[in-house]
Coordinates of C-alpha atoms and ligand atoms in Angstrom, one line a residue:
M1 CA 45.5 -15.4 57.2
T2 CA 48.7 -15.2 55.3
F3 CA 51.6 -17.5 56.2
D4 CA 55.3 -16.6 55.8
L5 CA 56.2 -20.1 54.5
L6 CA 54.4 -23.2 53.3
V7 CA 56.0 -26.6 53.0
R8 CA 53.6 -28.2 50.6
G9 CA 52.9 -31.6 49.1
G10 CA 55.1 -33.7 51.3
R11 CA 54.6 -36.9 53.3
L12 CA 54.7 -36.0 57.0
V13 CA 56.5 -38.6 59.0
D14 CA 56.4 -37.6 62.7
P15 CA 57.3 -40.6 65.0
A16 CA 56.3 -38.7 68.1
T17 CA 52.6 -38.6 67.0
G18 CA 52.6 -41.6 64.7
T19 CA 51.6 -39.4 61.8
D20 CA 52.6 -40.8 58.4
G21 CA 50.7 -39.2 55.5
P22 CA 50.2 -36.2 53.2
R23 CA 50.3 -32.9 55.1
D24 CA 51.2 -29.3 54.4
I25 CA 53.0 -27.3 57.0
A26 CA 52.4 -23.5 57.3
I27 CA 54.8 -21.3 59.2
T28 CA 54.5 -17.8 60.6
G29 CA 57.6 -16.3 62.2
D30 CA 59.5 -19.0 64.0
R31 CA 56.4 -21.1 64.9
I32 CA 54.3 -23.7 63.1
A33 CA 51.0 -22.0 62.3
A34 CA 49.0 -24.8 60.7
I35 CA 49.3 -28.5 59.7
D36 CA 46.6 -29.7 57.3
S37 CA 46.1 -32.1 54.4
D38 CA 45.6 -29.2 51.9
I39 CA 46.7 -25.6 52.5
P40 CA 46.4 -23.5 49.3
S41 CA 49.6 -22.0 48.0
D42 CA 48.2 -18.6 47.7
R43 CA 47.9 -18.4 51.5
A44 CA 51.7 -18.2 51.9
R45 CA 54.4 -15.6 50.9
R46 CA 56.8 -18.4 50.0
V47 CA 56.1 -22.0 49.1
I48 CA 58.5 -24.9 49.3
D49 CA 57.5 -27.7 47.0
A50 CA 57.9 -31.0 49.0
G51 CA 56.2 -33.2 46.4
G52 CA 57.6 -36.7 46.7
A53 CA 59.6 -35.7 49.8
I54 CA 59.5 -36.8 53.5
V55 CA 58.7 -34.0 55.8
T56 CA 59.8 -34.5 59.3
P57 CA 60.6 -32.5 62.5
G58 CA 64.1 -30.9 61.9
L59 CA 66.6 -33.6 62.8
I60 CA 68.5 -33.5 66.1
D61 CA 72.1 -34.7 66.0
M62 CA 72.5 -35.9 69.6
H63 CA 76.3 -36.2 69.4
S64 CA 78.2 -33.6 67.5
H65 CA 81.3 -31.3 67.9
V66 CA 80.6 -27.8 66.7
Y67 CA 82.8 -25.6 68.7
W68 CA 84.7 -24.7 65.6
G69 CA 87.8 -22.6 66.0
G70 CA 87.7 -22.9 69.8
T71 CA 88.4 -26.6 69.9
P72 CA 90.5 -28.4 67.3
L73 CA 87.9 -31.0 66.3
G74 CA 84.9 -28.6 65.8
V75 CA 83.0 -28.3 62.5
D76 CA 80.8 -25.3 61.5
P77 CA 77.2 -26.5 62.0
D78 CA 75.9 -23.9 59.5
L79 CA 78.0 -25.6 56.8
I80 CA 76.4 -29.0 57.3
A81 CA 72.9 -28.3 58.6
A82 CA 71.0 -28.1 55.4
Q83 CA 72.7 -31.1 53.8
S84 CA 72.1 -33.3 56.8
G85 CA 68.5 -32.2 57.6
T86 CA 69.7 -31.1 61.0
T87 CA 68.2 -28.1 62.8
T88 CA 69.6 -28.9 66.3
F89 CA 73.1 -29.9 67.0
V90 CA 73.7 -31.3 70.5
D91 CA 77.4 -30.7 71.2
A92 CA 78.8 -33.6 73.2
G93 CA 81.3 -32.0 75.5
S94 CA 83.5 -30.0 73.2
A95 CA 83.7 -27.3 75.8
G96 CA 84.3 -27.5 79.6
A97 CA 83.8 -24.9 82.3
G98 CA 87.0 -23.1 81.3
N99 CA 86.0 -22.3 77.8
F100 CA 82.2 -22.6 77.6
L101 CA 81.6 -18.9 77.5
G102 CA 83.6 -18.7 74.2
F103 CA 81.4 -21.5 72.8
R104 CA 78.3 -19.5 73.7
R105 CA 79.5 -16.1 72.5
H106 CA 81.4 -17.0 69.4
V107 CA 79.5 -20.0 68.1
I108 CA 76.1 -20.8 69.7
E109 CA 74.8 -17.2 69.6
R110 CA 75.9 -16.7 66.0
S111 CA 74.7 -19.9 64.5
K112 CA 71.7 -20.1 62.2
V113 CA 70.8 -23.4 63.7
R114 CA 70.1 -24.4 67.3
I115 CA 73.0 -25.7 69.4
I116 CA 72.5 -27.3 72.8
A117 CA 75.4 -28.6 74.8
Y118 CA 76.6 -31.2 77.2
L119 CA 79.3 -29.7 79.3
N120 CA 82.6 -31.6 79.5
I121 CA 83.5 -32.5 83.0
S122 CA 87.1 -31.7 82.1
F123 CA 87.8 -28.0 82.6
G124 CA 89.2 -27.3 79.1
G125 CA 86.9 -29.5 77.1
I126 CA 88.3 -31.6 74.3
F127 CA 91.5 -29.5 73.8
G128 CA 94.1 -32.0 72.3
F129 CA 92.5 -33.8 69.4
S130 CA 93.9 -34.0 65.9
N131 CA 95.5 -36.6 63.6
K132 CA 98.9 -35.8 65.2
V133 CA 97.9 -34.8 68.7
M134 CA 95.7 -37.0 70.9
V135 CA 95.7 -35.9 74.6
G136 CA 92.6 -37.2 76.4
E137 CA 91.0 -34.5 78.5
C138 CA 90.3 -37.0 81.3
G139 CA 93.9 -38.3 81.6
D140 CA 94.8 -35.7 84.2
L141 CA 92.3 -35.7 87.1
A142 CA 93.5 -32.2 88.1
L143 CA 91.4 -31.0 85.2
L144 CA 88.2 -32.6 86.6
D145 CA 86.6 -30.4 89.3
P146 CA 82.9 -30.9 89.8
R147 CA 82.6 -27.5 91.5
E148 CA 83.7 -25.7 88.3
A149 CA 81.3 -27.8 86.2
V150 CA 78.4 -27.1 88.5
A151 CA 79.0 -23.4 88.5
C152 CA 79.2 -23.3 84.7
G153 CA 76.1 -25.5 84.3
R154 CA 74.2 -23.1 86.5
D155 CA 75.5 -20.0 84.6
H156 CA 74.4 -21.5 81.2
A157 CA 71.4 -23.5 82.3
D158 CA 69.5 -22.3 79.2
M159 CA 71.7 -24.3 76.9
I160 CA 73.5 -26.9 79.0
V161 CA 71.4 -30.1 79.2
G162 CA 73.9 -32.5 80.7
V163 CA 77.4 -33.4 81.7
K164 CA 79.7 -35.2 79.2
V165 CA 82.5 -37.6 80.3
R166 CA 84.9 -39.4 78.0
S167 CA 86.2 -42.3 80.0
G168 CA 88.5 -45.0 78.6
R169 CA 92.2 -45.7 77.9
I170 CA 92.3 -43.2 75.0
A171 CA 90.4 -40.3 76.5
G172 CA 91.2 -41.0 80.2
G173 CA 94.6 -42.7 80.3
N174 CA 95.0 -44.4 83.7
S175 CA 92.0 -42.6 85.3
G176 CA 89.8 -45.6 85.1
I177 CA 86.2 -45.0 86.3
A178 CA 87.1 -41.9 88.3
P179 CA 86.0 -39.4 85.6
V180 CA 82.6 -41.1 85.4
D181 CA 82.1 -40.8 89.1
I182 CA 83.1 -37.1 89.1
A183 CA 80.7 -36.4 86.2
V184 CA 77.8 -38.2 87.9
E185 CA 78.4 -36.2 91.1
A186 CA 78.4 -32.9 89.2
A187 CA 75.3 -33.9 87.1
D188 CA 73.5 -35.0 90.2
R189 CA 74.1 -31.6 91.8
L190 CA 72.8 -29.9 88.6
H191 CA 69.8 -32.3 88.3
L192 CA 70.9 -33.2 84.8
P193 CA 71.8 -36.4 83.0
V194 CA 75.3 -37.6 82.1
M195 CA 76.4 -38.7 78.7
A196 CA 79.2 -41.2 79.0
H197 CA 81.6 -42.1 76.2
I198 CA 83.4 -45.4 76.2
D199 CA 86.4 -46.3 74.2
E200 CA 89.0 -49.0 75.1
P201 CA 88.9 -50.3 78.6
P202 CA 89.6 -49.5 81.4
P203 CA 86.9 -48.8 82.4
G204 CA 84.9 -51.6 80.9
R205 CA 81.4 -51.2 79.6
L206 CA 79.9 -53.0 82.7
E207 CA 81.7 -50.7 85.1
V208 CA 80.5 -47.6 83.3
L209 CA 76.9 -48.9 83.0
S210 CA 76.8 -49.7 86.7
R211 CA 77.2 -45.9 87.4
M212 CA 74.5 -44.8 85.0
R213 CA 71.1 -43.7 86.2
Q214 CA 67.7 -43.3 84.5
G215 CA 68.0 -40.8 81.7
D216 CA 71.8 -41.0 81.5
V217 CA 73.1 -41.7 78.0
L218 CA 75.7 -44.2 76.9
T219 CA 77.2 -43.1 73.6
H220 CA 79.2 -45.1 71.1
C221 CA 76.8 -48.0 71.8
C222 CA 77.7 -49.8 68.6
R223 CA 81.4 -49.5 69.0
P224 CA 83.7 -52.4 68.0
F225 CA 85.6 -54.8 70.2
P226 CA 87.0 -54.2 72.8
N227 CA 84.2 -52.9 75.0
S228 CA 81.6 -54.0 72.4
A229 CA 78.0 -54.6 73.2
L230 CA 78.3 -58.1 71.9
L231 CA 79.7 -61.2 73.7
G232 CA 82.1 -63.5 71.9
N233 CA 79.2 -65.7 70.9
G234 CA 77.6 -62.8 68.9
H235 CA 74.8 -62.1 71.3
I236 CA 74.1 -58.8 73.1
R237 CA 75.5 -58.6 76.6
G238 CA 73.0 -58.9 79.4
D239 CA 74.2 -55.7 81.0
M240 CA 72.9 -53.8 78.0
F241 CA 69.3 -55.1 78.6
A242 CA 69.6 -54.5 82.4
A243 CA 70.7 -50.9 81.9
R244 CA 67.9 -50.3 79.4
E245 CA 65.5 -51.7 81.9
R246 CA 66.7 -49.1 84.4
G247 CA 66.1 -46.3 81.9
V248 CA 69.6 -45.8 80.6
L249 CA 69.5 -44.4 77.0
F250 CA 71.7 -45.6 74.2
D251 CA 73.2 -43.3 71.5
L252 CA 74.9 -44.4 68.3
G253 CA 77.7 -41.7 68.2
H254 CA 79.3 -43.0 65.0
G255 CA 82.5 -41.0 65.1
A256 CA 85.7 -42.1 63.5
G257 CA 86.3 -45.2 65.6
S258 CA 83.0 -46.0 67.3
F259 CA 80.7 -47.8 64.8
D260 CA 80.9 -51.4 63.8
F261 CA 78.4 -52.7 61.2
S262 CA 78.3 -56.2 62.7
V263 CA 77.4 -54.9 66.2
A264 CA 74.7 -52.5 64.9
Q265 CA 73.2 -55.2 62.7
K266 CA 73.0 -57.6 65.6
M267 CA 71.4 -55.0 67.8
I268 CA 68.8 -54.2 65.2
A269 CA 68.1 -57.9 64.6
E270 CA 67.7 -58.6 68.3
G271 CA 65.4 -55.6 68.8
F272 CA 67.9 -53.4 70.7
V273 CA 67.6 -50.4 68.6
P274 CA 69.6 -47.4 69.8
D275 CA 67.4 -44.7 71.3
M276 CA 69.3 -42.0 69.4
I277 CA 71.1 -42.1 66.1
S278 CA 73.9 -39.6 65.9
S279 CA 77.0 -38.8 63.9
D280 CA 79.6 -37.6 66.5
V281 CA 80.6 -35.5 63.5
H282 CA 83.9 -33.7 63.9
L283 CA 86.7 -32.4 61.7
F284 CA 88.4 -35.8 61.5
N285 CA 85.4 -37.9 60.4
I286 CA 83.4 -35.5 58.3
H287 CA 85.1 -36.7 55.2
G288 CA 84.5 -40.3 56.3
P289 CA 83.5 -42.6 57.7
A290 CA 80.7 -40.7 59.6
F291 CA 80.1 -37.7 57.2
D292 CA 76.9 -36.5 58.8
L293 CA 73.7 -37.6 60.5
L294 CA 71.8 -38.5 57.3
V295 CA 74.6 -40.8 56.2
C296 CA 74.6 -42.5 59.6
M297 CA 70.8 -42.9 59.4
S298 CA 71.2 -44.4 55.9
K299 CA 73.7 -46.9 57.2
M300 CA 71.4 -48.0 60.0
M301 CA 68.6 -48.4 57.4
A302 CA 70.9 -50.5 55.2
L303 CA 71.5 -52.7 58.3
G304 CA 67.8 -53.3 58.7
L305 CA 66.3 -50.3 60.5
S306 CA 63.0 -48.9 59.2
L307 CA 62.6 -45.3 58.0
G308 CA 60.3 -44.6 61.0
D309 CA 62.8 -46.0 63.5
A310 CA 65.7 -44.1 61.9
L311 CA 63.7 -40.8 62.1
R312 CA 62.6 -41.6 65.7
G313 CA 66.3 -41.8 66.6
A314 CA 66.9 -38.3 65.2
T315 CA 63.7 -36.6 66.4
V316 CA 61.6 -37.7 69.4
G317 CA 64.4 -39.9 70.8
P318 CA 67.0 -37.1 71.3
A319 CA 64.3 -34.5 72.0
K320 CA 63.2 -36.4 75.1
A321 CA 66.8 -37.2 76.2
I322 CA 67.7 -33.5 76.3
G323 CA 64.4 -32.5 78.0
R324 CA 63.1 -30.6 75.0
P325 CA 60.2 -32.7 73.7
E326 CA 58.9 -29.8 71.6
L327 CA 61.9 -30.1 69.3
G328 CA 61.1 -33.7 68.4
T329 CA 57.7 -33.2 66.9
L330 CA 55.7 -30.8 64.6
A331 CA 52.8 -29.2 66.3
V332 CA 50.9 -26.0 65.8
G333 CA 52.5 -23.4 68.1
G334 CA 55.7 -25.3 68.3
P335 CA 59.1 -24.4 66.9
A336 CA 59.3 -24.1 63.1
D337 CA 62.2 -26.6 62.6
V338 CA 61.5 -28.9 59.7
A339 CA 63.5 -31.2 57.5
V340 CA 62.6 -32.0 53.9
L341 CA 64.2 -35.3 53.0
R342 CA 64.2 -37.8 50.1
E343 CA 65.0 -41.5 50.0
K344 CA 67.0 -41.9 46.8
A345 CA 67.7 -45.2 45.1
G346 CA 71.1 -46.0 43.8
D347 CA 74.2 -48.0 44.6
C348 CA 75.9 -46.7 47.7
R349 CA 79.1 -47.8 49.4
F350 CA 79.5 -47.2 53.1
R351 CA 82.4 -47.9 55.5
D352 CA 82.4 -48.4 59.2
S353 CA 85.1 -47.7 61.8
T354 CA 86.7 -51.1 61.4
G355 CA 87.2 -50.6 57.7
A356 CA 84.3 -52.9 56.7
L357 CA 82.5 -52.0 53.5
M358 CA 78.8 -52.3 52.8
Q359 CA 76.9 -52.0 49.6
A360 CA 73.5 -50.4 49.9
T361 CA 70.7 -49.5 47.5
R362 CA 69.3 -46.3 49.0
I363 CA 70.3 -43.2 50.9
L364 CA 68.6 -40.4 52.6
V365 CA 69.3 -37.0 51.2
S366 CA 68.1 -33.5 52.1
D367 CA 66.3 -30.8 50.1
G368 CA 66.9 -28.4 52.9
I369 CA 65.6 -27.4 56.3
V370 CA 63.4 -24.8 57.9
A371 CA 65.4 -23.6 60.9
G372 CA 63.6 -21.1 63.2
G373 CA 61.2 -20.4 60.5
T374 CA 63.8 -19.7 57.8
W375 CA 64.2 -22.0 54.7
Q376 CA 67.8 -23.1 54.0
A377 CA 68.1 -25.0 50.8
N378 CA 70.7 -27.8 50.6
E379 CA 73.1 -26.2 48.1
A380 CA 75.4 -29.3 48.2
K381 CA 73.3 -31.3 45.8
T382 CA 76.1 -33.7 45.1
C383 CA 75.6 -35.2 48.6
D384 CA 73.6 -38.1 47.1
A385 CA 76.9 -39.2 45.5
R386 CA 77.2 -42.9 46.0
D387 CA 80.7 -43.5 47.2
L388 CA 80.7 -42.8 50.9
S389 CA 83.3 -45.3 51.7
S390 CA 86.3 -43.1 52.6
G391 CA 87.9 -43.8 56.0
P392 CA 88.9 -41.4 58.7
S393 CA 91.6 -38.8 58.8
P394 CA 92.4 -38.2 55.1
H395 CA 94.2 -34.9 56.0
A396 CA 97.9 -34.6 56.9
N397 CA 97.3 -32.3 59.9
H398 CA 94.9 -30.0 61.6
A399 CA 95.4 -27.1 59.2
A400 CA 94.7 -29.3 56.2
A401 CA 91.5 -30.6 57.8
L402 CA 90.4 -27.1 58.6
A403 CA 91.0 -26.0 55.0
A404 CA 89.2 -29.0 53.6
H405 CA 86.2 -28.3 55.8
F406 CA 85.8 -24.6 55.0
G407 CA 86.5 -25.0 51.4
R408 CA 85.1 -28.4 50.6
P409 CA 82.4 -28.9 48.0
C410 CA 80.5 -31.7 49.7
C411 CA 81.1 -35.1 51.2
G412 CA 84.8 -35.0 50.6
G413 CA 84.5 -33.8 47.0
A414 CA 82.3 -36.6 45.9
Ligands
ZN501 ZN1 82.2 -37.2 70.4

């Protein structure tokens, strides 16, 4: 039997199965055809040398914004997939019922990588987001109609896996908890989970968590004060443990303003590891501080997380949360989505959303991905550049941010 592609000589780390050891991965079409400790090179038409590399299920970025051109914060997933080891982008509510079809036709169906979506409970999705314009889509409750969301969720049931709501003073103005209640009602009707964003209160973390059900996702779980996961005494809030006990899932969602090193470090130290590690990558944090999923994973590792747990949060963790467990593991007959990563040593500088700097000695970088059976090399080899300490919003306006994204060399020109 001849295979189309062989990823050979790597160390397979697959947290879903507990595999950690030398394996070759053979691919035919868009499926995994064989996984074995030694598959000869002459059995494949093309061989990817993964010697010294970590081979893992293609990463899933649980929180991203990839409706480029259709919403002002969207980035092009095909431009960042190979460099970030990401084969599945879960878009966290960029589109609402009023513009989801455009997302599907113009972006999702044309993309070389898989895009799965949470539908924004607000009709127009995230429509007013730039350095100069910030109009929260939940600030006007006239935009939030659960009937529209339910109809759209049914029309696009093949790619909508949940309902997204951005509550908080920034995204929701004076709406308080109402957007969360409307999102939960729509999600209940669709038999899907909710992903809830929190920013500055109101509503407070406890109020949002009280609405969340088993399988619902709280994103921005390591955000800074106010609405932090930590009490003033530095310990994790009891409501976090109680919610996890009920089956609520916790997602990192780094973003521009939602990641605090000190919160994440304490959570890791106290054993409250986020279920999902995600970037919340968008046009205004892709040049810092979030950059992409691998940078976010590298930050978590610098704060004490193991490689296995970092990979777990970007493979099996999100795969289960979106109800697509087959995307979170490598198995014969399963989808041929693979990431080939390396852990590189060197001095790195990272920054969080509060401006805090951290020195680290290693970073995860990508050789490339197999997406749907096709190899995409990471052409942006400079991504292992060490200075990843730039802050958010380096661009004067939306047009400048767009130009930088579509013309940028890599990681803000590092
Ligand atoms: Zn987001």
